PDB file of C-alpha atoms in Angstrom:
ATOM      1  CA  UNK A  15     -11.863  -0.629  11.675  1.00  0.00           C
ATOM      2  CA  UNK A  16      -9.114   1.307  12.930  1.00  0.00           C
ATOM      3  CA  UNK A  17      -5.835  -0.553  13.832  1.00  0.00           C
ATOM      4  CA  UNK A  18      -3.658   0.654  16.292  1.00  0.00           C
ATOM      5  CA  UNK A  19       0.090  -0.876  16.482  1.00  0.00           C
ATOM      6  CA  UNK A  20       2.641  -0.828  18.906  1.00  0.00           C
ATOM      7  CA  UNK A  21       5.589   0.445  17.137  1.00  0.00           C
ATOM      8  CA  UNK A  22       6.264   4.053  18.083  1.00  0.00           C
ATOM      9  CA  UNK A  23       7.894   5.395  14.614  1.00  0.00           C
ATOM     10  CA  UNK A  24       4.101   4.371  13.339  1.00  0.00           C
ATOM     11  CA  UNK A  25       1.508   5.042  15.498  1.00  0.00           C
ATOM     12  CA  UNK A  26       1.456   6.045  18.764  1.00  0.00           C
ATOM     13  CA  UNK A  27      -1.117   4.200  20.690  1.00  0.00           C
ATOM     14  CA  UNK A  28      -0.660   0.578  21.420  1.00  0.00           C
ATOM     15  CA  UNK A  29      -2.719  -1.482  20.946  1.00  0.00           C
ATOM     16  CA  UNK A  30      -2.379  -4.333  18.531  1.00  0.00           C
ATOM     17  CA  UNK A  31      -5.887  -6.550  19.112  1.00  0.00           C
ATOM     18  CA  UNK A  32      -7.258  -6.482  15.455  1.00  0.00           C
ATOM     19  CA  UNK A  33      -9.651  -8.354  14.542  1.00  0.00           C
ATOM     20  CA  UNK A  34      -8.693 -10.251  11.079  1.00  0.00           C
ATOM     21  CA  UNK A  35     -11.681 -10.884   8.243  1.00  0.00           C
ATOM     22  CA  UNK A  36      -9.835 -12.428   6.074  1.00  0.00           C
ATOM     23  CA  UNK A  37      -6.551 -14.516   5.995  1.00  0.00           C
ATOM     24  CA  UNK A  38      -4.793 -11.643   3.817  1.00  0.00           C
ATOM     25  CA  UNK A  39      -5.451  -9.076   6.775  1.00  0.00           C
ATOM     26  CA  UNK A  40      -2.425 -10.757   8.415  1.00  0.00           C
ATOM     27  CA  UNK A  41      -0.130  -9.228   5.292  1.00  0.00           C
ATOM     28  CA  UNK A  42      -0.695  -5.948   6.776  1.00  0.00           C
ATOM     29  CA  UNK A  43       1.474  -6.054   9.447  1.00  0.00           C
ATOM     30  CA  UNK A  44       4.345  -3.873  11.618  1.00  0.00           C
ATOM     31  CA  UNK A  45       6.807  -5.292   9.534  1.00  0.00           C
ATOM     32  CA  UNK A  46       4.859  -3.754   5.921  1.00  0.00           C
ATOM     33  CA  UNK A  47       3.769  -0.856   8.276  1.00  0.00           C
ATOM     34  CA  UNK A  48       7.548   0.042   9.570  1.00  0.00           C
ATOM     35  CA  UNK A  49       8.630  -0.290   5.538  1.00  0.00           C
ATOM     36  CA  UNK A  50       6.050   2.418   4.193  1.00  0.00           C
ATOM     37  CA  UNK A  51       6.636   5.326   6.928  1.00  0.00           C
ATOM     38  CA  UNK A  52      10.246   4.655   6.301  1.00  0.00           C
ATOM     39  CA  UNK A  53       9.780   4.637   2.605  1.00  0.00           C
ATOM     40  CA  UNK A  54       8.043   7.591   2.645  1.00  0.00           C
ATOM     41  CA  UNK A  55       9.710   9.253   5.475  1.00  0.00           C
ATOM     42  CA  UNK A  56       6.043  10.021   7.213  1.00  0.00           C
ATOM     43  CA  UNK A  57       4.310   9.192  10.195  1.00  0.00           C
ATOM     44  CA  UNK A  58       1.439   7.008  10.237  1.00  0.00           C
ATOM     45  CA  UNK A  59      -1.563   8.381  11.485  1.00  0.00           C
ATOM     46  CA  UNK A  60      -4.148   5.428  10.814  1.00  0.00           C
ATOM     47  CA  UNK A  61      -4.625   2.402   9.304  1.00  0.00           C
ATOM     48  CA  UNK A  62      -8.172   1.252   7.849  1.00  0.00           C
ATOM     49  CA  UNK A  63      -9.081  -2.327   7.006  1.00  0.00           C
ATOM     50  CA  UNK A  64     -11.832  -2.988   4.694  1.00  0.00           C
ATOM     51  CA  UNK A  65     -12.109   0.896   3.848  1.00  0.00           C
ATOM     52  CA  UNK A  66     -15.560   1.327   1.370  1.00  0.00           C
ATOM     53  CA  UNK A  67     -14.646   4.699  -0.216  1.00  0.00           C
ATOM     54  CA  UNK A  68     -16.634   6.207  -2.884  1.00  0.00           C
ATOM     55  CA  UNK A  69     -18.694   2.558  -2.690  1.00  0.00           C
ATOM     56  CA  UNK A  70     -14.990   0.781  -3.809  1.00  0.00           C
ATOM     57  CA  UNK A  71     -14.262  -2.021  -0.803  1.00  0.00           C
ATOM     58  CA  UNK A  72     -10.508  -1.951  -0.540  1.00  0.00           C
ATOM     59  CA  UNK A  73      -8.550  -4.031   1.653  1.00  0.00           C
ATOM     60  CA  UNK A  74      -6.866  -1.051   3.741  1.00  0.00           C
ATOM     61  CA  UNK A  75      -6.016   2.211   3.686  1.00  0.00           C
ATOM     62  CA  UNK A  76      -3.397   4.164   5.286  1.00  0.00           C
ATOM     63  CA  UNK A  77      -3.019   7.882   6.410  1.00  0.00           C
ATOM     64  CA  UNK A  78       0.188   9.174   6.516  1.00  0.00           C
ATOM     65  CA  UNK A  79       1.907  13.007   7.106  1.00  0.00           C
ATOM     66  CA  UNK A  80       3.643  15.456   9.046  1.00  0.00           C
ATOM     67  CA  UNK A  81       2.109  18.402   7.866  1.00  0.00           C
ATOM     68  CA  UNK A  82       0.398  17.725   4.886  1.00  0.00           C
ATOM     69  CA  UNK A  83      -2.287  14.295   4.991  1.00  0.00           C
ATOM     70  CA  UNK A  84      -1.991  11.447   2.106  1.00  0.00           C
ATOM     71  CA  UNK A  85      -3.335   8.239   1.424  1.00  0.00           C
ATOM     72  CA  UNK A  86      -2.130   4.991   0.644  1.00  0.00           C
ATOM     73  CA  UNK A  87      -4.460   2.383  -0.800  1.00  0.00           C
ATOM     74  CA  UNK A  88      -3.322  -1.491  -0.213  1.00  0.00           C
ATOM     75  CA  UNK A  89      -4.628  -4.568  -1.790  1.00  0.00           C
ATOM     76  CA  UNK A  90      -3.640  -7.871  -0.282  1.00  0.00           C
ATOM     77  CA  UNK A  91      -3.497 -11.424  -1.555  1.00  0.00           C
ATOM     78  CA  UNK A  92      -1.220 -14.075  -0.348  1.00  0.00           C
ATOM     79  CA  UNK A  93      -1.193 -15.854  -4.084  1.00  0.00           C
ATOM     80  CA  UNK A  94      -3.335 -14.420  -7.009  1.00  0.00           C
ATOM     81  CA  UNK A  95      -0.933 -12.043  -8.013  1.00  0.00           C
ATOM     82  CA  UNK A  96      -3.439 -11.540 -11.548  1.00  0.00           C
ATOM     83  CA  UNK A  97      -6.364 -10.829  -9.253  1.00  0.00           C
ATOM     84  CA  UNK A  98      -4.436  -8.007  -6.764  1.00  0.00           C
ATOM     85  CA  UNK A  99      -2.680  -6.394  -9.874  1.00  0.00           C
ATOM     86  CA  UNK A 100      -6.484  -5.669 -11.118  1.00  0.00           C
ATOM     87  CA  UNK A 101      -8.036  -4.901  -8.132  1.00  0.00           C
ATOM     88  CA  UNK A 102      -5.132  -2.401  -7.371  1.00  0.00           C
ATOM     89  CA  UNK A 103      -5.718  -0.628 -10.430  1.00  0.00           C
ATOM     90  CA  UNK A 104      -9.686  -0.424 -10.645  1.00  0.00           C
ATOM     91  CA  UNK A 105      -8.629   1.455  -7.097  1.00  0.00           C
ATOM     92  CA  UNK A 106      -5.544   3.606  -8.055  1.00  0.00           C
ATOM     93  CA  UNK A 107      -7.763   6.795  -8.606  1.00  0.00           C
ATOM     94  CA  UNK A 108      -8.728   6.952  -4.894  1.00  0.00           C
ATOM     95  CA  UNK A 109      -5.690   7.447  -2.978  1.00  0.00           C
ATOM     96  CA  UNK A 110      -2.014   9.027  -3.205  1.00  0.00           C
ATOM     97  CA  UNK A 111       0.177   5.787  -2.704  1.00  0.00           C
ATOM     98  CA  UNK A 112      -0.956   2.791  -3.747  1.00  0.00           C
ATOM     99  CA  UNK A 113       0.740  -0.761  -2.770  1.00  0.00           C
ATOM    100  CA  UNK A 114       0.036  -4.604  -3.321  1.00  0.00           C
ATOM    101  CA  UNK A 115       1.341  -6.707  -0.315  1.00  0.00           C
ATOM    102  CA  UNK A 116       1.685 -10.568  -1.643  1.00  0.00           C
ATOM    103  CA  UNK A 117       2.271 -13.282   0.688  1.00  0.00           C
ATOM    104  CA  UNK A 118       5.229 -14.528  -1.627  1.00  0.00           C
ATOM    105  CA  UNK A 119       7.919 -16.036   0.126  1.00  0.00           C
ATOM    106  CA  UNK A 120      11.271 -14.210  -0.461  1.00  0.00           C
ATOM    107  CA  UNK A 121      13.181 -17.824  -1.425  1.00  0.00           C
ATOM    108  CA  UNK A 122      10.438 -18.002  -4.041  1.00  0.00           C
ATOM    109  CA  UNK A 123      10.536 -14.456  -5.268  1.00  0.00           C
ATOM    110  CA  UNK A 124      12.217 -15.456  -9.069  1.00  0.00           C
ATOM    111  CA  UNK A 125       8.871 -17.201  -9.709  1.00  0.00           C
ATOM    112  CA  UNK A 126       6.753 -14.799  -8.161  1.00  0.00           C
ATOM    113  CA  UNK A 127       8.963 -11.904 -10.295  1.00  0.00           C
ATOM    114  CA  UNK A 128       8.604 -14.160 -13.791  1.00  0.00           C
ATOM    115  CA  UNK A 129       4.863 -14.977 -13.526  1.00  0.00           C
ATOM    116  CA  UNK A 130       4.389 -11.068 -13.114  1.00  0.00           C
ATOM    117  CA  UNK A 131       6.785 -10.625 -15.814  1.00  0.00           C
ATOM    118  CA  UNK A 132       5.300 -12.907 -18.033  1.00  0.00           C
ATOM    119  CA  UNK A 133       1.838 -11.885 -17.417  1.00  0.00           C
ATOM    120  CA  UNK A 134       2.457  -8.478 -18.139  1.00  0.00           C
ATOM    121  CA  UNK A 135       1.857  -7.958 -14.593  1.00  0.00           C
ATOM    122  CA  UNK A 136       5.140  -5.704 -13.536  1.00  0.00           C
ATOM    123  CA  UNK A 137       4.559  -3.341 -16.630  1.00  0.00           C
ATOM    124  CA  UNK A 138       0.898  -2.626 -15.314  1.00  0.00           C
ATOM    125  CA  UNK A 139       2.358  -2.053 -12.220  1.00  0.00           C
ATOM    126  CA  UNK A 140       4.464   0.368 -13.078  1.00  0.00           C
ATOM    127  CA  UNK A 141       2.342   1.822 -15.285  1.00  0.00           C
ATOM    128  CA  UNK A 142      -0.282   2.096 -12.807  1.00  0.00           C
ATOM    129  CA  UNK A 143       2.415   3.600 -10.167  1.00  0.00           C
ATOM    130  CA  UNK A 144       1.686   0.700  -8.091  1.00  0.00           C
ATOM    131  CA  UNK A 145       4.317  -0.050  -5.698  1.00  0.00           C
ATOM    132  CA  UNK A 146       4.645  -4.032  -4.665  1.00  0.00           C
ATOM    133  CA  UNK A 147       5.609  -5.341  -1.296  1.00  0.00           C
ATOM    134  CA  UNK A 148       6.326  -9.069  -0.275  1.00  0.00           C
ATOM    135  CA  UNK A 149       5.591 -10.125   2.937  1.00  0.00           C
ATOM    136  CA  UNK A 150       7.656 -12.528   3.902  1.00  0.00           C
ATOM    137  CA  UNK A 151       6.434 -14.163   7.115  1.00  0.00           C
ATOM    138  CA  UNK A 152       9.166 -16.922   7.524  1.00  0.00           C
ATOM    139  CA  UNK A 153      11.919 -14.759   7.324  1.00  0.00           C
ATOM    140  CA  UNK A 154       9.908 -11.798   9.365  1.00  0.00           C
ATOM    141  CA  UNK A 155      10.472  -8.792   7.059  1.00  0.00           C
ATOM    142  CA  UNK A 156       8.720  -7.000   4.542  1.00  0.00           C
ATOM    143  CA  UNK A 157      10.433  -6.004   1.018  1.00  0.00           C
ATOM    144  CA  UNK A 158       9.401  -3.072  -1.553  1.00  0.00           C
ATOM    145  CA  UNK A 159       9.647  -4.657  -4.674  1.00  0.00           C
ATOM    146  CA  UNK A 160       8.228  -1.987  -7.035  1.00  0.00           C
ATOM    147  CA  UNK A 161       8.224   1.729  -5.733  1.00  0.00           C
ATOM    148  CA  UNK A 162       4.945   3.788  -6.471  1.00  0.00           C
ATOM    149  CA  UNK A 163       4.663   7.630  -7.535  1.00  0.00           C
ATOM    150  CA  UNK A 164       2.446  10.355  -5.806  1.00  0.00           C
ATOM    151  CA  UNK A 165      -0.905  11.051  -7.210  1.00  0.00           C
ATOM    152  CA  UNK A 166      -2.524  14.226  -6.401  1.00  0.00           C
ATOM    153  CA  UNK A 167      -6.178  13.576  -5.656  1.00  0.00           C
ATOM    154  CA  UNK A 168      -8.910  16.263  -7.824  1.00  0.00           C
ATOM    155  CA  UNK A 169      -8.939  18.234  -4.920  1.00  0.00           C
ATOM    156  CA  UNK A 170      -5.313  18.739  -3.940  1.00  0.00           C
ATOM    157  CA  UNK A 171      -4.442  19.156  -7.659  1.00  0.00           C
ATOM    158  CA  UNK A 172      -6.742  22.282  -7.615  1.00  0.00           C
ATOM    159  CA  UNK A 173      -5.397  23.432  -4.084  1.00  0.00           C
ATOM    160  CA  UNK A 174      -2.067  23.674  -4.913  1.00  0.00           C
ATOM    161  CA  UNK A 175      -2.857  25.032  -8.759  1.00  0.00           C
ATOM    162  CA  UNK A 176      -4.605  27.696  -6.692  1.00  0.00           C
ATOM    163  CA  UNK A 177      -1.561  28.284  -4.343  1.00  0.00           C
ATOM    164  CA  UNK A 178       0.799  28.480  -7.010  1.00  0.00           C
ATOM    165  CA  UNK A 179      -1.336  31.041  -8.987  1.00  0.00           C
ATOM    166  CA  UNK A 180      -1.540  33.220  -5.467  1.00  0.00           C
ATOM    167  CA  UNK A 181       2.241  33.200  -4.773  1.00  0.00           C
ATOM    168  CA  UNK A 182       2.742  34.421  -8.299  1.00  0.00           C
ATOM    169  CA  UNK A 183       0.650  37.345  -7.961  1.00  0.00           C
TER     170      UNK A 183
END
């Protein structure tokens, strides 16, 4: 399903009558949206809920880009931070950007940040290149937590190995 929101700096079209599956849909909203093309400094083109690539069910993807497409994978879960950590990882391989968005509320963010800590969670992150995002829905604003890396996908790894080898000829 392909949400369309009504904020101009992310998509174009408005139209924000989604249809939510699951309670954790709600995460993924303008606020989270507004944060990643300003993050990344790229338009959003779409936004996919309950995306089934390569027979992997994630809970979104995103397509963002000026000139050049990438993907951002995002698993949401408004408390098992264990659970989203995995999931997120088992799906890293599949997109460009990938992001957990946790329900956590920002005025409990110091026990959110020491049960990842403790659990080892935060260094798999980063490991990972995982980037983390709270959603904070009382005080209405998203927060990037943990910043993620770019991935080049199989394919663009060998498209721009084979542009580099042409310009050097």
């Amino acid at each position: 399903m392909v949400i369309k929101l009504k904020t101009e700096t992310v998509l174009e079209e408005q139209d924000l009558k989604a249809e939510y599956c699951c309670i954790e849909d709600k995460l993924l909203d303008d606020n989270v949206l507004k944060l990643l093309a300003k993050h990344h400094q790229e338009k959003i083109i779409s936004v996919v809920r309950h995306s089934n690539n390569f027979g992997v069910e994630c809970d979104a993807y995103i397509k963002i880009g000026k000139t050049v497409n990438r993907t951002i994978g995002i698993e949401l879960k408004d408390v098992d931070l264990s659970k989203v950590v995995e999931q997120a990882i088992k799906r890293r391989e599949l997109f460009n950007y990938s992001y957990i968005v946790t329900g956590t509320f920002l005025s409990h963010f110091w026990s959110a940040y020491d049960f990842m800590y403790r659990r080892h969670l935060l260094g798999k992150l980063y490991k990972n290149s995982i980037g983390w995002i709270i959603n904070d829905k009382i005080e209405n604003k998203a927060v990037l937590i943990v910043l993620t890396r770019l991935k080049l996908m199989p394919l663009q790894k060998f498209n721009s190995a084979q542009s580099s080898s042409q310009s050097s000829l």
